[in-house]
Structure formats: C-alpha cells, structure tokens
Amino acid sequence: MLKKKKTIGIAFAAVFLFGIALILYSAFFPKETTDEFFAMNTYIKSSAVGKDSAVACEKIHTIVNSLDADVLSRQNKNSELAIINSSGGKMSEKMRKYVYEMLEIYNSSNGAFDFALGAVSDLWDFGNAPHLPDEAEIKQALEGSGVNRLSINGDEISTNGAIIDFGASGKGIALDEAKELLSSMKIKNAVISVGGSILLYGDKTFTVGIRNPEGSSGSYVMTVSTPAACISTSGSYEQSFEEGGRVYHHILNPKTGYPVDNGLVSVTVLSDSGLLSDALSTACFVIGVEDGMRLAEKYGCEAVFIDSNKNVTASKGIKNSLKITDSSYSFAE
Ligand code: ADP
Ligand code: MG
C-alpha cells in the first residue's frame, strides 16, 4: 500500500517537474513561425515569435491576401479600387482613410507623391513588358492623370478618367494591418517584409540591411539598428530596364511622366506608420535629398538617401545607428 502511494507520489512529481520544464522552455524559447507567400506583386515573408505565432502568421497571410484582392488590386476587376477607377462611387471607411492620408502627402510633397498616375505607369508597363513609350503617348496619358483630376467629397470619389494606383503605398498599408493584428495577440516580436517595406515589431533592437542598389536582393551596403518601426526603401533598381543605352525605372516624375533622374538610387524611410514609410520613401525619391529631408522631418520620420556616386545622406536621428558595411559607400559631408 505504502509502495503504491510512493509510486503515485513520484509520478505526480515527475509530471509536475515536466510541466515546469515545459513552461520554462517556452519562456526561454518561445515558439517561432515563418510563412512565405506572393501577393501585391511581391514576395512576402512573415516571421513571428510568441505563443500565438502560428495563428498570427496565418491571419497575416489572410489579411494581406484580402487587402490585395478585395481592396487595392488593379488586376482584380472586383476590388474596391478597380471599381472606383472604373466608375467612382462611395469609399469604404478604410479606403477613405488611405485616400485622405495619401492626399495629405500629395499636398505636402507639392504633388511629387502622385497616386493617380496609373495610366502613365501602365504605358511603361514595368511589371510585364517594360519599354520606352512614345513621347506623345506619355504626354497624352499625363494630361488625363494626376491627383488634381480627382473629385473627392466626403466619402464620394470620382477619378474623372485618372487611374489611382497604390504601388507606392500599398505595401506600407499591409504592414499597418499586420501591426494592428499583432498587437491584439501574444507575440513577443515579429518581422514582416512586404517587398521593400518591413515591419519590425516587438520590444527589442532590430538590425536590418539597406539593400545594395547595384547587387542582388540579398546583398546590402549598410545596416541600421532600430527599435520597432516600419522601414521602406524605394530604389531605382527595383523595376527597371535598359533601352538605347539608358536605364529607365519605375519611380516617375509626375511633371514629366518620365522616370525621376536626380542622381538618387535609393531612399529609405523609417516611421511608426507603414503607409508613411512607404509613401514618403517614394516622395523623397522624387523630390531629392534636400526637400526630401525636410519632408521626412515634417512627419517625424528618419531617412537615408543613397546617390549614384555612393554618397549616403542620413537624417540626424538615424545617422549614428547606421553602419556602412560596403567601404565603397560613404557619408556625404
Ligand atoms: P516599390 O513598389 O518598388 O516598393 P515604391 O514604393 O517607390 O517602390 O513605389 C513605386 C510604384 O509607385 C511604381 O511602381 C508606381 O506604381 C507608383 N509610382 C510611380 N511614381 C510615383 C509617384 N511619383 N508618386 C506615387 N506613386 C508613384
Ligand atoms: Mg513607396
């Protein structure tokens, strides 16, 4: 009898100790999940650490797919954006929020961030069969394009023939949606990258590379150390082609309809907001270092500019957190 009691006691103690060990193990080695997929015309990678990491990655997958297909896609003719572009109408609460935020950036960048250049981008066809369009074609497309053609009244919108395009802000919006989800779950930290836009989430210091403008997508020329943030890079290397000895890329000057040609090769912007980091990286690319630096500062964002001579210009708040790892690059004086 005594022996049986002792055996039961030992069994209980073993189960108890095993439980404690499990709790300690998951505290020190919380569960990590990664997920990769293709949406918004780009590669998306989520990795999350924490009790809910598997569910979080699964939900982010669904949220981003739906943001793309149901709201922002231009390919899917049933998305909210496609319907607005073809016939205007009433914006959903979400769409209204994005459009008004982008309108603000359009105004504060003096029109450099123009999210209604879809017809001009389509002519260049960077995503499919990139080519140099005729000058007359560009002129004509440009005349029918631009935010100044939009009529917006409360939640009513009409594009008057212009085509709205979230190419420069949609990836950042995806980060904002992912961040909102993560903050409602038990997640210690996470890194969500949507093309050139990355969400760094959690209470720690992250170190990320800024891509080598001349190299492949895995190579970088400097690293930045930062607490949680959204970080977006717009680069002329991202979608480009060569014709007649010249290189053409996908970031357009809204005044000319041609690729921006100001010596910059990439601009990186850090912000709490994904939409801001994405949209401002494009806007700052268009307006150049000096005006771009002022614009980033106006929004409380940090920015890093790289030009074709490998000069790096960084805002004050980030410069000391940057480490140039490719010695052919250096800080401009
Ligand atoms: P990526 O898509 O490579 O991350 P960006 O965020 O800089 O790069 O966005 C570039 C995309 O934005 C283009 O492919 C085009 O769809 C659109 N675009 C091009 N020029 C402008 C502009 N001046 N303002 C706003 N959107 C633009
Ligand atoms: Mg952008």
Tab-separated table of C-alpha atoms and ligand atoms in Angstrom:
chain	number	residue	atom	x	y	z
A	1	MET	CA	0.000	0.000	0.000
A	2	LEU	CA	2.767	2.325	1.059
A	3	LYS	CA	4.745	1.390	-2.005
A	4	LYS	CA	1.786	2.223	-4.267
A	5	LYS	CA	1.374	5.649	-2.627
A	6	LYS	CA	5.060	6.325	-3.103
A	7	THR	CA	4.860	5.389	-6.778
A	8	ILE	CA	1.881	7.705	-7.292
A	9	GLY	CA	3.797	10.479	-5.492
A	10	ILE	CA	6.807	10.022	-7.738
A	11	ALA	CA	4.588	10.012	-10.834
A	12	PHE	CA	2.941	13.272	-9.729
A	13	ALA	CA	6.299	14.859	-9.034
A	14	ALA	CA	7.555	13.786	-12.475
A	15	VAL	CA	4.501	15.264	-14.234
A	16	PHE	CA	4.841	18.443	-12.165
A	17	LEU	CA	8.535	18.817	-12.994
A	18	PHE	CA	7.853	18.104	-16.664
A	19	GLY	CA	5.195	20.846	-16.651
A	20	ILE	CA	7.587	23.323	-15.049
A	21	ALA	CA	10.255	22.392	-17.592
A	22	LEU	CA	7.783	22.991	-20.439
A	23	ILE	CA	6.796	26.404	-19.058
A	24	LEU	CA	10.453	27.389	-18.633
A	25	TYR	CA	11.307	26.090	-22.102
A	26	SER	CA	8.524	28.078	-23.776
A	27	ALA	CA	9.515	31.173	-21.769
A	28	PHE	CA	13.128	30.962	-22.909
A	29	PHE	CA	12.481	29.503	-26.361
A	30	PRO	CA	9.078	30.869	-27.405
A	31	LYS	CA	7.540	29.368	-30.488
A	32	GLU	CA	8.769	30.789	-33.793
A	33	THR	CA	6.774	30.571	-37.017
A	34	THR	CA	7.629	31.722	-40.532
A	35	ASP	CA	5.457	31.960	-43.609
A	36	GLU	CA	6.241	32.997	-47.168
A	37	PHE	CA	3.861	33.786	-49.992
A	38	PHE	CA	3.335	36.002	-53.044
A	39	ALA	CA	0.784	38.838	-53.088
A	40	MET	CA	0.653	42.534	-54.045
A	41	ASN	CA	3.009	41.651	-56.927
A	42	THR	CA	5.806	40.882	-54.487
A	43	TYR	CA	7.260	38.337	-52.060
A	44	ILE	CA	6.002	38.458	-48.522
A	45	LYS	CA	7.716	36.886	-45.541
A	46	SER	CA	6.323	36.823	-42.022
A	47	SER	CA	8.237	35.561	-39.037
A	48	ALA	CA	6.869	35.836	-35.539
A	49	VAL	CA	7.948	34.697	-32.089
A	50	GLY	CA	5.491	34.039	-29.282
A	51	LYS	CA	2.711	31.798	-28.060
A	52	ASP	CA	0.337	32.848	-30.855
A	53	SER	CA	2.948	32.969	-33.642
A	54	ALA	CA	1.410	30.263	-35.852
A	55	VAL	CA	-2.063	31.806	-35.710
A	56	ALA	CA	-0.614	35.306	-36.226
A	57	CYS	CA	1.262	34.274	-39.382
A	58	GLU	CA	-1.815	32.518	-40.722
A	59	LYS	CA	-4.002	35.564	-40.062
A	60	ILE	CA	-1.479	37.953	-41.631
A	61	HIS	CA	-1.464	35.750	-44.727
A	62	THR	CA	-5.262	36.046	-44.977
A	63	ILE	CA	-5.323	39.779	-44.186
A	64	VAL	CA	-2.695	40.672	-46.826
A	65	ASN	CA	-4.296	38.465	-49.478
A	66	SER	CA	-7.637	40.077	-48.837
A	67	LEU	CA	-6.232	43.627	-48.731
A	68	ASP	CA	-4.721	42.916	-52.137
A	69	ALA	CA	-7.582	41.068	-53.849
A	70	ASP	CA	-10.585	42.832	-52.308
A	71	VAL	CA	-9.339	46.385	-51.778
A	72	LEU	CA	-6.176	47.559	-53.563
A	73	SER	CA	-5.693	45.310	-56.569
A	74	ARG	CA	-5.911	46.837	-60.029
A	75	GLN	CA	-5.854	43.413	-61.703
A	76	ASN	CA	-8.895	42.061	-59.884
A	77	LYS	CA	-11.783	43.887	-61.532
A	78	ASN	CA	-13.961	43.352	-58.449
A	79	SER	CA	-11.639	45.033	-55.956
A	80	GLU	CA	-12.806	48.275	-54.390
A	81	LEU	CA	-10.044	50.192	-56.140
A	82	ALA	CA	-10.848	48.713	-59.567
A	83	ILE	CA	-14.486	49.736	-59.138
A	84	ILE	CA	-13.511	53.255	-58.047
A	85	ASN	CA	-11.173	53.552	-61.031
A	86	SER	CA	-13.870	52.473	-63.463
A	87	SER	CA	-16.890	54.279	-62.098
A	88	GLY	CA	-16.113	56.134	-58.864
A	89	GLY	CA	-18.621	55.984	-56.013
A	90	LYS	CA	-18.676	55.682	-52.253
A	91	MET	CA	-15.446	54.772	-50.473
A	92	SER	CA	-15.366	52.258	-47.620
A	93	GLU	CA	-14.144	53.616	-44.293
A	94	LYS	CA	-10.748	52.016	-44.891
A	95	MET	CA	-10.376	53.352	-48.422
A	96	ARG	CA	-11.400	56.807	-47.304
A	97	LYS	CA	-8.726	56.772	-44.591
A	98	TYR	CA	-5.991	55.714	-47.062
A	99	VAL	CA	-7.063	58.215	-49.722
A	100	TYR	CA	-7.154	61.142	-47.287
A	101	GLU	CA	-3.751	60.209	-45.847
A	102	MET	CA	-2.262	59.984	-49.332
A	103	LEU	CA	-3.872	63.281	-50.291
A	104	GLU	CA	-2.094	64.884	-47.354
A	105	ILE	CA	1.248	63.514	-48.581
A	106	TYR	CA	0.445	64.638	-52.139
A	107	ASN	CA	-0.055	68.167	-50.838
A	108	SER	CA	2.934	68.286	-48.533
A	109	SER	CA	5.227	66.932	-51.267
A	110	ASN	CA	3.895	69.554	-53.712
A	111	GLY	CA	2.467	66.830	-55.918
A	112	ALA	CA	5.639	64.680	-56.048
A	113	PHE	CA	3.750	61.811	-54.429
A	114	ASP	CA	1.034	61.455	-57.055
A	115	PHE	CA	-1.057	58.325	-56.513
A	116	ALA	CA	-3.174	58.832	-59.654
A	117	LEU	CA	-0.503	58.237	-62.300
A	118	GLY	CA	-1.775	54.739	-63.111
A	119	ALA	CA	-2.249	55.460	-66.831
A	120	VAL	CA	1.333	56.691	-67.164
A	121	SER	CA	2.779	53.715	-65.226
A	122	ASP	CA	0.704	51.383	-67.416
A	123	LEU	CA	2.314	52.833	-70.538
A	124	TRP	CA	5.787	51.965	-69.252
A	125	ASP	CA	4.431	48.544	-68.248
A	126	PHE	CA	7.264	47.875	-65.784
A	127	GLY	CA	5.579	44.805	-64.319
A	128	ASN	CA	5.123	42.955	-67.630
A	129	ALA	CA	6.763	44.154	-70.834
A	130	PRO	CA	8.758	47.262	-69.909
A	131	HIS	CA	9.542	49.559	-72.845
A	132	LEU	CA	10.101	53.209	-73.688
A	133	PRO	CA	6.730	54.666	-74.746
A	134	ASP	CA	6.357	57.355	-77.444
A	135	GLU	CA	6.710	60.899	-76.180
A	136	ALA	CA	3.241	61.764	-77.496
A	137	GLU	CA	1.710	58.804	-75.661
A	138	ILE	CA	3.281	59.910	-72.381
A	139	LYS	CA	2.066	63.467	-72.881
A	140	GLN	CA	-1.461	62.311	-73.545
A	141	ALA	CA	-1.542	59.864	-70.604
A	142	LEU	CA	-0.127	62.518	-68.304
A	143	GLU	CA	-2.811	65.031	-69.299
A	144	GLY	CA	-5.524	62.594	-68.216
A	145	SER	CA	-3.716	61.628	-64.988
A	146	GLY	CA	-2.916	63.021	-61.589
A	147	VAL	CA	-4.479	63.650	-58.209
A	148	ASN	CA	-5.626	67.077	-59.418
A	149	ARG	CA	-8.186	65.289	-61.630
A	150	LEU	CA	-9.829	63.522	-58.683
A	151	SER	CA	-13.072	64.864	-57.191
A	152	ILE	CA	-13.330	63.903	-53.541
A	153	ASN	CA	-16.245	64.950	-51.406
A	154	GLY	CA	-16.605	63.263	-48.009
A	155	ASP	CA	-16.644	59.585	-48.860
A	156	GLU	CA	-17.605	60.109	-52.511
A	157	ILE	CA	-14.868	59.870	-55.103
A	158	SER	CA	-14.719	60.260	-58.836
A	159	THR	CA	-11.478	59.863	-60.785
A	160	ASN	CA	-12.567	61.674	-63.984
A	161	GLY	CA	-10.535	59.248	-66.076
A	162	ALA	CA	-7.385	59.219	-63.932
A	163	ILE	CA	-6.263	55.866	-62.526
A	164	ILE	CA	-5.480	55.560	-58.818
A	165	ASP	CA	-2.562	53.272	-58.051
A	166	PHE	CA	-1.384	52.069	-54.626
A	167	GLY	CA	2.008	50.924	-55.997
A	168	ALA	CA	3.863	53.341	-53.742
A	169	SER	CA	1.821	52.876	-50.558
A	170	GLY	CA	0.002	49.501	-50.565
A	171	LYS	CA	2.897	47.552	-49.086
A	172	GLY	CA	3.088	50.001	-46.212
A	173	ILE	CA	-0.658	49.714	-45.653
A	174	ALA	CA	-0.211	45.925	-45.440
A	175	LEU	CA	2.354	46.497	-42.662
A	176	ASP	CA	-0.105	48.690	-40.748
A	177	GLU	CA	-2.761	45.978	-40.949
A	178	ALA	CA	-0.264	43.320	-39.829
A	179	LYS	CA	0.819	45.517	-36.918
A	180	GLU	CA	-2.760	46.019	-35.777
A	181	LEU	CA	-3.294	42.277	-35.752
A	182	LEU	CA	-0.047	41.510	-33.894
A	183	SER	CA	-0.847	43.962	-31.133
A	184	SER	CA	-4.070	42.040	-30.392
A	185	MET	CA	-2.164	38.764	-29.917
A	186	LYS	CA	0.507	37.198	-27.701
A	187	ILE	CA	3.531	37.941	-29.855
A	188	LYS	CA	6.957	38.834	-28.464
A	189	ASN	CA	8.422	40.086	-31.708
A	190	ALA	CA	7.925	39.782	-35.447
A	191	VAL	CA	9.407	40.825	-38.755
A	192	ILE	CA	7.017	41.128	-41.696
A	193	SER	CA	8.521	42.052	-45.055
A	194	VAL	CA	6.350	43.010	-47.993
A	195	GLY	CA	8.737	43.673	-50.880
A	196	GLY	CA	10.899	46.635	-49.885
A	197	SER	CA	8.761	47.511	-46.850
A	198	ILE	CA	9.400	45.845	-43.488
A	199	LEU	CA	7.548	45.887	-40.171
A	200	LEU	CA	9.831	45.434	-37.158
A	201	TYR	CA	7.556	44.602	-34.248
A	202	GLY	CA	8.343	43.981	-30.584
A	203	ASP	CA	10.293	45.229	-27.652
A	204	LYS	CA	13.883	44.841	-28.843
A	205	THR	CA	16.513	46.364	-31.105
A	206	PHE	CA	16.423	45.138	-34.684
A	207	THR	CA	19.308	45.286	-37.142
A	208	VAL	CA	18.388	45.289	-40.817
A	209	GLY	CA	20.357	45.756	-44.015
A	210	ILE	CA	19.765	48.514	-46.553
A	211	ARG	CA	19.922	46.888	-49.916
A	212	ASN	CA	22.864	47.209	-52.265
A	213	PRO	CA	21.462	49.291	-55.153
A	214	GLU	CA	23.822	47.503	-57.530
A	215	GLY	CA	23.540	43.998	-56.114
A	216	SER	CA	21.036	41.185	-55.767
A	217	SER	CA	18.117	41.358	-53.351
A	218	GLY	CA	20.073	39.573	-50.587
A	219	SER	CA	23.068	41.929	-50.531
A	220	TYR	CA	23.265	45.136	-48.529
A	221	VAL	CA	25.663	48.082	-48.177
A	222	MET	CA	24.858	49.228	-44.655
A	223	THR	CA	22.903	48.155	-41.616
A	224	VAL	CA	20.553	50.150	-39.453
A	225	SER	CA	19.809	49.358	-35.803
A	226	THR	CA	16.422	50.499	-34.627
A	227	PRO	CA	13.676	49.808	-32.111
A	228	ALA	CA	10.276	48.747	-33.516
A	229	ALA	CA	9.466	50.650	-36.739
A	230	CYS	CA	8.287	50.377	-40.314
A	231	ILE	CA	11.141	50.730	-42.782
A	232	SER	CA	10.634	51.140	-46.548
A	233	THR	CA	13.125	51.515	-49.341
A	234	SER	CA	12.313	52.880	-52.790
A	235	GLY	CA	15.026	52.096	-55.282
A	236	SER	CA	15.577	52.762	-58.964
A	237	TYR	CA	16.938	49.182	-59.210
A	238	GLU	CA	13.568	47.688	-58.182
A	239	GLN	CA	11.850	47.649	-61.585
A	240	SER	CA	13.999	48.895	-64.423
A	241	PHE	CA	15.099	48.167	-67.973
A	242	GLU	CA	17.712	49.388	-70.430
A	243	GLU	CA	16.906	50.718	-73.874
A	244	GLY	CA	19.150	52.634	-76.262
A	245	GLY	CA	21.940	52.677	-73.656
A	246	ARG	CA	19.772	54.305	-70.977
A	247	VAL	CA	18.261	52.830	-67.838
A	248	TYR	CA	14.591	53.571	-67.092
A	249	HIS	CA	12.978	52.799	-63.731
A	250	HIS	CA	9.515	52.833	-62.179
A	251	ILE	CA	9.520	55.933	-59.954
A	252	LEU	CA	8.038	58.663	-62.115
A	253	ASN	CA	8.326	62.415	-62.091
A	254	PRO	CA	4.651	63.483	-62.118
A	255	LYS	CA	5.569	66.647	-64.025
A	256	THR	CA	7.107	64.809	-66.997
A	257	GLY	CA	5.801	61.230	-66.893
A	258	TYR	CA	9.418	60.021	-67.197
A	259	PRO	CA	11.497	58.250	-64.515
A	260	VAL	CA	12.972	60.562	-61.898
A	261	ASP	CA	16.511	61.442	-62.885
A	262	ASN	CA	18.115	63.287	-59.979
A	263	GLY	CA	21.109	61.088	-59.195
A	264	LEU	CA	19.401	59.145	-56.380
A	265	VAL	CA	19.378	55.361	-56.442
A	266	SER	CA	17.545	54.641	-53.204
A	267	VAL	CA	15.695	56.294	-50.347
A	268	THR	CA	14.835	54.543	-47.079
A	269	VAL	CA	12.312	55.982	-44.624
A	270	LEU	CA	11.608	54.821	-41.056
A	271	SER	CA	8.313	55.630	-39.368
A	272	ASP	CA	5.809	54.212	-36.888
A	273	SER	CA	3.367	54.120	-39.785
A	274	GLY	CA	3.758	51.701	-42.685
A	275	LEU	CA	1.817	53.927	-45.071
A	276	LEU	CA	4.020	56.896	-44.227
A	277	SER	CA	7.293	54.982	-44.552
A	278	ASP	CA	6.262	53.567	-47.949
A	279	ALA	CA	4.716	56.721	-49.419
A	280	LEU	CA	7.473	59.006	-48.120
A	281	SER	CA	10.255	56.790	-49.453
A	282	THR	CA	8.747	57.308	-52.919
A	283	ALA	CA	8.019	61.024	-52.357
A	284	CYS	CA	11.541	61.696	-51.044
A	285	PHE	CA	12.998	59.843	-54.009
A	286	VAL	CA	11.108	62.174	-56.355
A	287	ILE	CA	11.983	65.462	-54.629
A	288	GLY	CA	15.638	64.702	-53.865
A	289	VAL	CA	17.852	64.945	-50.791
A	290	GLU	CA	17.266	68.485	-49.530
A	291	ASP	CA	13.495	68.751	-49.913
A	292	GLY	CA	13.153	65.065	-49.036
A	293	MET	CA	14.976	65.558	-45.757
A	294	ARG	CA	12.609	68.414	-44.888
A	295	LEU	CA	9.567	66.328	-45.801
A	296	ALA	CA	10.705	63.374	-43.656
A	297	GLU	CA	11.330	65.735	-40.754
A	298	LYS	CA	7.867	67.267	-41.094
A	299	TYR	CA	6.392	63.807	-40.468
A	300	GLY	CA	8.851	62.930	-37.684
A	301	CYS	CA	10.463	60.226	-39.843
A	302	GLU	CA	14.105	59.264	-40.336
A	303	ALA	CA	15.518	58.983	-43.860
A	304	VAL	CA	18.591	57.610	-45.635
A	305	PHE	CA	19.416	58.710	-49.197
A	306	ILE	CA	21.927	56.961	-51.469
A	307	ASP	CA	23.055	58.531	-54.747
A	308	SER	CA	24.690	57.028	-57.802
A	309	ASN	CA	28.128	58.200	-56.601
A	310	LYS	CA	27.653	56.058	-53.480
A	311	ASN	CA	27.187	59.049	-51.198
A	312	VAL	CA	24.953	58.407	-48.204
A	313	THR	CA	22.953	61.204	-46.558
A	314	ALA	CA	21.099	60.356	-43.354
A	315	SER	CA	18.809	62.328	-41.057
A	316	LYS	CA	20.259	63.280	-37.673
A	317	GLY	CA	18.180	60.843	-35.653
A	318	ILE	CA	19.393	57.768	-37.541
A	319	LYS	CA	22.959	58.550	-38.622
A	320	ASN	CA	24.594	57.092	-35.506
A	321	SER	CA	22.593	53.878	-35.870
A	322	LEU	CA	23.864	53.297	-39.406
A	323	LYS	CA	26.874	51.137	-40.104
A	324	ILE	CA	28.258	51.221	-43.630
A	325	THR	CA	29.439	47.704	-44.431
A	326	ASP	CA	30.499	48.272	-48.055
A	327	SER	CA	33.524	50.552	-47.983
A	328	SER	CA	32.826	51.944	-51.466
A	329	TYR	CA	29.918	53.879	-49.836
A	330	SER	CA	30.491	56.854	-47.533
A	331	PHE	CA	28.608	59.620	-45.768
A	332	ALA	CA	28.298	62.831	-47.772
A	333	GLU	CA	29.604	65.860	-45.905
B	1	ADP	P1	8.277	49.620	-54.788
B	1	ADP	O1	6.942	49.316	-55.362
B	1	ADP	O2	9.389	49.058	-55.573
B	1	ADP	O3	8.384	49.353	-53.325
B	1	ADP	P2	7.747	52.405	-54.465
B	1	ADP	O4	7.150	52.231	-53.137
B	1	ADP	O5	8.682	53.541	-54.614
B	1	ADP	O6	8.529	51.149	-54.953
B	1	ADP	O7	6.571	52.599	-55.496
B	1	ADP	C1	6.762	52.724	-56.854
B	1	ADP	C2	5.438	52.498	-57.540
B	1	ADP	O8	4.572	53.599	-57.245
B	1	ADP	C3	5.530	52.453	-59.042
B	1	ADP	O9	5.694	51.147	-59.499
B	1	ADP	C4	4.208	53.070	-59.477
B	1	ADP	O10	3.195	52.099	-59.402
B	1	ADP	C5	3.934	54.110	-58.411
B	1	ADP	N1	4.533	55.435	-58.670
B	1	ADP	C6	5.479	55.793	-59.580
B	1	ADP	N2	5.801	57.101	-59.469
B	1	ADP	C7	5.032	57.589	-58.461
B	1	ADP	C8	4.899	58.891	-57.852
B	1	ADP	N3	5.618	59.937	-58.269
B	1	ADP	N4	4.017	59.013	-56.829
B	1	ADP	C9	3.291	57.961	-56.404
B	1	ADP	N5	3.346	56.733	-56.935
B	1	ADP	C10	4.225	56.541	-57.940
B	2	MG	MG	6.859	53.534	-51.611
